Amino acid sequence: MNKLSFNKINAVDKFDFIQDGSDWFLTFQDKIFLTPNGNKVFIPNKNIINFARLQFRDHKIAIEISSKLIEILMKFADKSYEGKGIYVDEFIKYLETDLLFYRVISPNNLAKSQTVKWNHLINLIDSTFKTSWNISTCVMPLEQEHKSVQEIKGYLIGLDKFKLHVMSYILKATGSCIVTVLCNLKKIDAMEAWEAVYVEEIWYNNIYNDPEKDKELNSKMSEIDLYFNLLSYI
């Protein structure tokens, strides 16, 4: 077994998986890989193995994106003894101040685009869970209806822990619990999620055409796409 510093690993295609009894583990150069905390990287759902192998072998995929998959598995291995509550609590914190609840009022075209995209997503969540949400154009925190928050919380509690773990990466990449839940429900795809949460950055970059910003936005899209695709295998 080898214990390597993940930050120093560039040879993503040297990763693979090995079966030990009924369990599967992540390997590096044919040896079971350990996290910095010394934990074996157990694969909680064998359906993801073929997907992961494709990610490791496809040299068209940026190493930064492929490495994210390894990071997800490593972090889950180190959290394997913790309950689902740590994930659910994090989701609810995001939900209570969800990105979609706070709107700009200008420029006018941006405000319209944001309203159309975000109202659509809120309508999707409302039609699914019978919820309702307060919207604001101010930065002051909003108080949301307890019943609506509890509906989403109840849904999250019922999910598999590894699914919650993967969803937590979408949560951080998008800043929206609602967008994350809709991704898991397959009500929206990765592109819709990206266009919604980065609507302001995309709008401004269409005006200023900054190559560095364009590269950053494309990287975020690839990241969200990885998480979305991984969810579909769980």
Short mmCIF file of N, CA, C and O in Angstrom, two decimals, residues 69-161:
data_model
loop_
_atom_site.label_atom_id
_atom_site.label_comp_id
_atom_site.label_asym_id
_atom_site.label_seq_id
_atom_site.Cartn_x
_atom_site.Cartn_y
_atom_site.Cartn_z
N LEU A 69 -12.11 14.09 -9.38
CA LEU A 69 -12.76 12.81 -9.09
C LEU A 69 -12.01 12.05 -8.01
O LEU A 69 -12.61 11.46 -7.10
N ILE A 70 -10.68 12.05 -8.10
CA ILE A 70 -9.87 11.39 -7.08
C ILE A 70 -10.06 12.09 -5.73
O ILE A 70 -10.19 11.44 -4.69
N GLU A 71 -10.12 13.41 -5.76
CA GLU A 71 -10.35 14.18 -4.54
C GLU A 71 -11.68 13.81 -3.89
O GLU A 71 -11.76 13.63 -2.66
N ILE A 72 -12.72 13.67 -4.71
CA ILE A 72 -14.05 13.31 -4.19
C ILE A 72 -13.98 11.97 -3.45
O ILE A 72 -14.52 11.84 -2.34
N LEU A 73 -13.32 10.99 -4.05
CA LEU A 73 -13.22 9.67 -3.44
C LEU A 73 -12.38 9.69 -2.17
O LEU A 73 -12.71 9.05 -1.17
N MET A 74 -11.30 10.45 -2.20
CA MET A 74 -10.44 10.57 -1.03
C MET A 74 -11.16 11.22 0.14
O MET A 74 -11.10 10.74 1.28
N LYS A 75 -11.83 12.33 -0.14
CA LYS A 75 -12.53 13.05 0.93
C LYS A 75 -13.64 12.19 1.54
O LYS A 75 -13.88 12.24 2.74
N PHE A 76 -14.30 11.40 0.69
CA PHE A 76 -15.36 10.54 1.21
C PHE A 76 -14.77 9.45 2.11
O PHE A 76 -15.35 9.10 3.14
N ALA A 77 -13.61 8.93 1.73
CA ALA A 77 -12.95 7.91 2.56
C ALA A 77 -12.65 8.46 3.95
O ALA A 77 -12.79 7.75 4.96
N ASP A 78 -12.23 9.72 4.02
CA ASP A 78 -11.91 10.32 5.31
C ASP A 78 -13.15 10.73 6.10
O ASP A 78 -13.05 11.01 7.30
N LYS A 79 -14.31 10.79 5.41
CA LYS A 79 -15.55 11.14 6.10
C LYS A 79 -16.46 9.93 6.32
O LYS A 79 -17.60 10.07 6.73
N SER A 80 -15.94 8.75 6.03
CA SER A 80 -16.79 7.55 6.02
C SER A 80 -17.41 7.23 7.37
O SER A 80 -18.43 6.54 7.45
N TYR A 81 -16.80 7.71 8.46
CA TYR A 81 -17.33 7.41 9.78
C TYR A 81 -18.27 8.49 10.30
O TYR A 81 -18.77 8.39 11.42
N GLU A 82 -18.48 9.53 9.51
CA GLU A 82 -19.37 10.61 9.92
C GLU A 82 -20.77 10.38 9.36
O GLU A 82 -20.95 9.74 8.33
N GLY A 83 -21.77 10.93 10.03
CA GLY A 83 -23.15 10.74 9.61
C GLY A 83 -23.56 11.67 8.49
O GLY A 83 -22.82 12.59 8.11
N LYS A 84 -24.76 11.43 7.94
CA LYS A 84 -25.26 12.25 6.84
C LYS A 84 -25.56 13.68 7.28
O LYS A 84 -25.63 14.59 6.45
N GLY A 85 -25.71 13.87 8.58
CA GLY A 85 -26.08 15.19 9.09
C GLY A 85 -25.14 16.30 8.71
O GLY A 85 -25.54 17.44 8.51
N ILE A 86 -23.84 15.98 8.58
CA ILE A 86 -22.87 17.03 8.23
C ILE A 86 -23.14 17.59 6.85
O ILE A 86 -22.93 18.78 6.58
N TYR A 87 -23.63 16.73 5.96
CA TYR A 87 -23.97 17.17 4.60
C TYR A 87 -25.30 17.94 4.60
O TYR A 87 -25.40 19.01 4.01
N VAL A 88 -26.29 17.37 5.25
CA VAL A 88 -27.62 17.99 5.26
C VAL A 88 -27.55 19.38 5.87
O VAL A 88 -28.14 20.34 5.34
N ASP A 89 -26.83 19.53 6.97
CA ASP A 89 -26.71 20.83 7.62
C ASP A 89 -26.06 21.86 6.69
O ASP A 89 -26.47 23.03 6.65
N GLU A 90 -25.07 21.42 5.94
CA GLU A 90 -24.39 22.32 5.00
C GLU A 90 -25.35 22.76 3.89
O GLU A 90 -25.40 23.95 3.53
N PHE A 91 -26.13 21.83 3.38
CA PHE A 91 -27.10 22.15 2.33
C PHE A 91 -28.12 23.17 2.84
O PHE A 91 -28.49 24.11 2.12
N ILE A 92 -28.60 22.99 4.05
CA ILE A 92 -29.62 23.89 4.59
C ILE A 92 -29.05 25.29 4.81
O ILE A 92 -29.75 26.29 4.60
N LYS A 93 -27.80 25.39 5.21
CA LYS A 93 -27.17 26.71 5.35
C LYS A 93 -27.15 27.45 4.02
O LYS A 93 -27.42 28.65 3.96
N TYR A 94 -26.83 26.73 2.96
CA TYR A 94 -26.85 27.34 1.63
C TYR A 94 -28.28 27.69 1.22
O TYR A 94 -28.53 28.75 0.63
N LEU A 95 -29.22 26.80 1.51
CA LEU A 95 -30.61 27.01 1.11
C LEU A 95 -31.19 28.28 1.72
O LEU A 95 -31.91 29.03 1.06
N GLU A 96 -30.89 28.53 2.98
CA GLU A 96 -31.48 29.67 3.67
C GLU A 96 -31.02 31.00 3.10
O GLU A 96 -31.67 32.03 3.30
N THR A 97 -29.88 31.00 2.41
CA THR A 97 -29.40 32.22 1.73
C THR A 97 -29.05 31.87 0.28
O THR A 97 -28.02 32.28 -0.24
N ASP A 98 -29.93 31.11 -0.37
CA ASP A 98 -29.63 30.60 -1.70
C ASP A 98 -29.38 31.71 -2.71
O ASP A 98 -30.04 32.76 -2.69
N LEU A 99 -28.42 31.47 -3.58
CA LEU A 99 -28.06 32.44 -4.63
C LEU A 99 -29.29 32.92 -5.40
O LEU A 99 -29.40 34.12 -5.73
N LEU A 100 -30.23 32.03 -5.68
CA LEU A 100 -31.37 32.38 -6.53
C LEU A 100 -32.36 33.35 -5.88
O LEU A 100 -33.21 33.91 -6.56
N PHE A 101 -32.22 33.58 -4.58
CA PHE A 101 -33.15 34.46 -3.87
C PHE A 101 -32.75 35.94 -3.96
O PHE A 101 -33.54 36.81 -3.62
N TYR A 102 -31.52 36.21 -4.40
CA TYR A 102 -31.00 37.58 -4.37
C TYR A 102 -30.72 38.06 -5.79
O TYR A 102 -29.85 37.52 -6.47
N ARG A 103 -31.44 39.10 -6.21
CA ARG A 103 -31.41 39.54 -7.61
C ARG A 103 -30.80 40.92 -7.78
O ARG A 103 -30.88 41.78 -6.90
N VAL A 104 -30.24 41.15 -8.96
CA VAL A 104 -29.77 42.49 -9.32
C VAL A 104 -30.95 43.27 -9.91
O VAL A 104 -31.94 42.68 -10.35
N ILE A 105 -30.85 44.58 -9.90
CA ILE A 105 -31.89 45.42 -10.51
C ILE A 105 -31.37 46.15 -11.75
O ILE A 105 -32.15 46.70 -12.52
N SER A 106 -30.05 46.11 -11.93
CA SER A 106 -29.45 46.71 -13.12
C SER A 106 -28.09 46.04 -13.38
O SER A 106 -27.50 45.47 -12.45
N PRO A 107 -27.63 46.08 -14.63
CA PRO A 107 -28.27 46.61 -15.85
C PRO A 107 -29.58 45.87 -16.15
O PRO A 107 -29.73 44.70 -15.77
N ASN A 108 -30.45 46.54 -16.85
CA ASN A 108 -31.79 46.03 -17.08
C ASN A 108 -31.80 44.68 -17.81
O ASN A 108 -32.53 43.76 -17.42
N ASN A 109 -30.98 44.54 -18.85
CA ASN A 109 -30.94 43.29 -19.61
C ASN A 109 -30.43 42.13 -18.76
O ASN A 109 -30.92 40.99 -18.88
N LEU A 110 -29.46 42.40 -17.91
CA LEU A 110 -28.96 41.37 -17.01
C LEU A 110 -30.03 40.98 -16.00
O LEU A 110 -30.24 39.79 -15.74
N ALA A 111 -30.72 41.97 -15.45
CA ALA A 111 -31.78 41.69 -14.48
C ALA A 111 -32.88 40.83 -15.09
O ALA A 111 -33.38 39.89 -14.46
N LYS A 112 -33.22 41.12 -16.34
CA LYS A 112 -34.26 40.34 -17.03
C LYS A 112 -33.80 38.89 -17.25
O LYS A 112 -34.56 37.95 -17.03
N SER A 113 -32.56 38.74 -17.70
CA SER A 113 -32.03 37.41 -17.96
C SER A 113 -31.96 36.59 -16.67
O SER A 113 -32.33 35.41 -16.64
N GLN A 114 -31.49 37.23 -15.62
CA GLN A 114 -31.42 36.56 -14.32
C GLN A 114 -32.80 36.15 -13.82
O GLN A 114 -32.99 35.02 -13.36
N THR A 115 -33.76 37.04 -13.95
CA THR A 115 -35.12 36.76 -13.50
C THR A 115 -35.73 35.58 -14.25
O THR A 115 -36.33 34.69 -13.64
N VAL A 116 -35.57 35.57 -15.56
CA VAL A 116 -36.14 34.48 -16.38
C VAL A 116 -35.53 33.14 -15.98
O VAL A 116 -36.25 32.16 -15.75
N LYS A 117 -34.20 33.08 -15.91
CA LYS A 117 -33.52 31.82 -15.60
C LYS A 117 -33.82 31.36 -14.18
O LYS A 117 -34.12 30.18 -13.93
N TRP A 118 -33.72 32.27 -13.22
CA TRP A 118 -33.86 31.89 -11.82
C TRP A 118 -35.31 31.60 -11.44
O TRP A 118 -35.56 30.70 -10.63
N ASN A 119 -36.24 32.36 -11.99
CA ASN A 119 -37.65 32.07 -11.71
C ASN A 119 -38.03 30.69 -12.24
O ASN A 119 -38.82 29.97 -11.62
N HIS A 120 -37.49 30.34 -13.39
CA HIS A 120 -37.76 29.01 -13.96
C HIS A 120 -37.31 27.92 -13.00
O HIS A 120 -38.03 26.94 -12.77
N LEU A 121 -36.11 28.07 -12.43
CA LEU A 121 -35.58 27.07 -11.51
C LEU A 121 -36.39 27.00 -10.22
O LEU A 121 -36.67 25.91 -9.71
N ILE A 122 -36.78 28.15 -9.71
CA ILE A 122 -37.60 28.17 -8.50
C ILE A 122 -38.97 27.56 -8.76
O ILE A 122 -39.51 26.83 -7.92
N ASN A 123 -39.52 27.81 -9.93
CA ASN A 123 -40.81 27.18 -10.29
C ASN A 123 -40.68 25.66 -10.35
O ASN A 123 -41.61 24.94 -9.96
N LEU A 124 -39.55 25.18 -10.84
CA LEU A 124 -39.31 23.73 -10.90
C LEU A 124 -39.27 23.12 -9.49
O LEU A 124 -39.85 22.07 -9.24
N ILE A 125 -38.55 23.78 -8.59
CA ILE A 125 -38.45 23.25 -7.23
C ILE A 125 -39.80 23.34 -6.52
O ILE A 125 -40.20 22.45 -5.77
N ASP A 126 -40.54 24.43 -6.77
CA ASP A 126 -41.85 24.61 -6.13
C ASP A 126 -42.85 23.57 -6.61
O ASP A 126 -43.63 23.03 -5.82
N SER A 127 -42.83 23.27 -7.91
CA SER A 127 -43.78 22.29 -8.45
C SER A 127 -43.45 20.87 -7.97
O SER A 127 -44.34 20.03 -7.90
N THR A 128 -42.20 20.64 -7.61
CA THR A 128 -41.79 19.32 -7.14
C THR A 128 -42.07 19.13 -5.66
O THR A 128 -42.55 18.07 -5.24
N PHE A 129 -41.81 20.16 -4.86
CA PHE A 129 -41.90 20.02 -3.41
C PHE A 129 -43.02 20.83 -2.77
O PHE A 129 -43.17 20.81 -1.55
N LYS A 130 -43.78 21.55 -3.59
CA LYS A 130 -44.87 22.41 -3.06
C LYS A 130 -44.31 23.44 -2.07
O LYS A 130 -44.84 23.65 -0.99
N THR A 131 -43.23 24.09 -2.47
CA THR A 131 -42.58 25.09 -1.63
C THR A 131 -42.85 26.49 -2.16
O THR A 131 -43.39 26.67 -3.26
N SER A 132 -42.48 27.48 -1.39
CA SER A 132 -42.52 28.88 -1.84
C SER A 132 -41.38 29.63 -1.15
O SER A 132 -41.01 29.28 -0.02
N TRP A 133 -40.83 30.63 -1.86
CA TRP A 133 -39.63 31.30 -1.37
C TRP A 133 -39.74 32.81 -1.51
O TRP A 133 -40.37 33.32 -2.44
N ASN A 134 -39.12 33.53 -0.59
CA ASN A 134 -39.05 34.98 -0.65
C ASN A 134 -37.86 35.39 -1.50
O ASN A 134 -36.78 34.81 -1.40
N ILE A 135 -38.08 36.41 -2.33
CA ILE A 135 -37.05 36.91 -3.25
C ILE A 135 -36.74 38.37 -2.89
O ILE A 135 -37.62 39.11 -2.48
N SER A 136 -35.48 38.79 -3.08
CA SER A 136 -35.10 40.16 -2.72
C SER A 136 -34.10 40.73 -3.71
O SER A 136 -33.35 39.99 -4.36
N THR A 137 -34.10 42.05 -3.80
CA THR A 137 -33.06 42.75 -4.56
C THR A 137 -32.09 43.44 -3.59
O THR A 137 -31.25 44.24 -4.02
N CYS A 138 -32.20 43.14 -2.31
CA CYS A 138 -31.30 43.67 -1.28
C CYS A 138 -30.35 42.57 -0.83
O CYS A 138 -30.58 41.40 -1.05
N VAL A 139 -29.28 42.97 -0.16
CA VAL A 139 -28.30 41.99 0.31
C VAL A 139 -28.61 41.50 1.72
O VAL A 139 -27.97 40.57 2.21
N MET A 140 -29.59 42.10 2.36
CA MET A 140 -29.95 41.68 3.71
C MET A 140 -30.52 40.26 3.68
O MET A 140 -31.28 39.91 2.78
N PRO A 141 -30.16 39.43 4.68
CA PRO A 141 -30.65 38.05 4.71
C PRO A 141 -32.17 37.97 4.74
O PRO A 141 -32.83 38.76 5.41
N LEU A 142 -32.71 37.01 4.00
CA LEU A 142 -34.15 36.78 3.96
C LEU A 142 -34.51 35.66 4.94
O LEU A 142 -33.73 34.74 5.16
N GLU A 143 -35.72 35.75 5.48
CA GLU A 143 -36.23 34.64 6.29
C GLU A 143 -37.18 33.84 5.43
O GLU A 143 -38.13 34.38 4.87
N GLN A 144 -36.88 32.55 5.28
CA GLN A 144 -37.70 31.69 4.43
C GLN A 144 -38.71 30.90 5.27
O GLN A 144 -38.52 30.69 6.46
N GLU A 145 -39.77 30.51 4.61
CA GLU A 145 -40.83 29.76 5.29
C GLU A 145 -40.27 28.42 5.80
O GLU A 145 -39.64 27.66 5.06
N HIS A 146 -40.51 28.15 7.08
CA HIS A 146 -39.97 26.95 7.72
C HIS A 146 -40.42 25.68 6.99
O HIS A 146 -39.62 24.75 6.80
N LYS A 147 -41.67 25.63 6.58
CA LYS A 147 -42.21 24.45 5.91
C LYS A 147 -41.44 24.14 4.63
O LYS A 147 -41.16 22.98 4.33
N SER A 148 -41.11 25.18 3.87
CA SER A 148 -40.38 24.97 2.61
C SER A 148 -38.98 24.42 2.87
O SER A 148 -38.52 23.50 2.19
N VAL A 149 -38.32 24.99 3.87
CA VAL A 149 -36.97 24.52 4.22
C VAL A 149 -37.02 23.06 4.66
O VAL A 149 -36.18 22.25 4.27
N GLN A 150 -38.04 22.71 5.45
CA GLN A 150 -38.16 21.34 5.95
C GLN A 150 -38.47 20.35 4.84
O GLN A 150 -38.04 19.19 4.90
N GLU A 151 -39.19 20.78 3.81
CA GLU A 151 -39.46 19.90 2.67
C GLU A 151 -38.16 19.50 1.98
O GLU A 151 -37.96 18.33 1.64
N ILE A 152 -37.29 20.47 1.77
CA ILE A 152 -36.01 20.18 1.13
C ILE A 152 -35.12 19.35 2.06
O ILE A 152 -34.45 18.41 1.62
N LYS A 153 -35.15 19.68 3.33
CA LYS A 153 -34.35 18.94 4.30
C LYS A 153 -34.78 17.47 4.35
O LYS A 153 -33.93 16.56 4.38
N GLY A 154 -36.08 17.23 4.35
CA GLY A 154 -36.58 15.86 4.37
C GLY A 154 -36.13 15.07 3.15
O GLY A 154 -35.78 13.88 3.25
N TYR A 155 -36.12 15.73 2.00
CA TYR A 155 -35.65 15.08 0.77
C TYR A 155 -34.17 14.72 0.89
O TYR A 155 -33.76 13.60 0.55
N LEU A 156 -33.37 15.64 1.39
CA LEU A 156 -31.93 15.40 1.51
C LEU A 156 -31.62 14.27 2.49
O LEU A 156 -30.74 13.45 2.23
N ILE A 157 -32.34 14.23 3.58
CA ILE A 157 -32.12 13.19 4.58
C ILE A 157 -32.34 11.80 3.99
O ILE A 157 -31.69 10.83 4.37
N GLY A 158 -33.24 11.71 3.03
CA GLY A 158 -33.55 10.42 2.41
C GLY A 158 -32.57 9.95 1.37
O GLY A 158 -32.69 8.83 0.86
N LEU A 159 -31.55 10.77 1.07
CA LEU A 159 -30.59 10.40 0.03
C LEU A 159 -29.42 9.59 0.58
O LEU A 159 -29.08 9.68 1.76
N ASP A 160 -28.81 8.82 -0.28
CA ASP A 160 -27.61 8.05 0.03
C ASP A 160 -26.47 9.00 0.41
O ASP A 160 -26.32 10.08 -0.17
N LYS A 161 -25.65 8.59 1.36
CA LYS A 161 -24.58 9.46 1.85
C LYS A 161 -23.56 9.82 0.77
O LYS A 161 -23.11 10.96 0.68
#
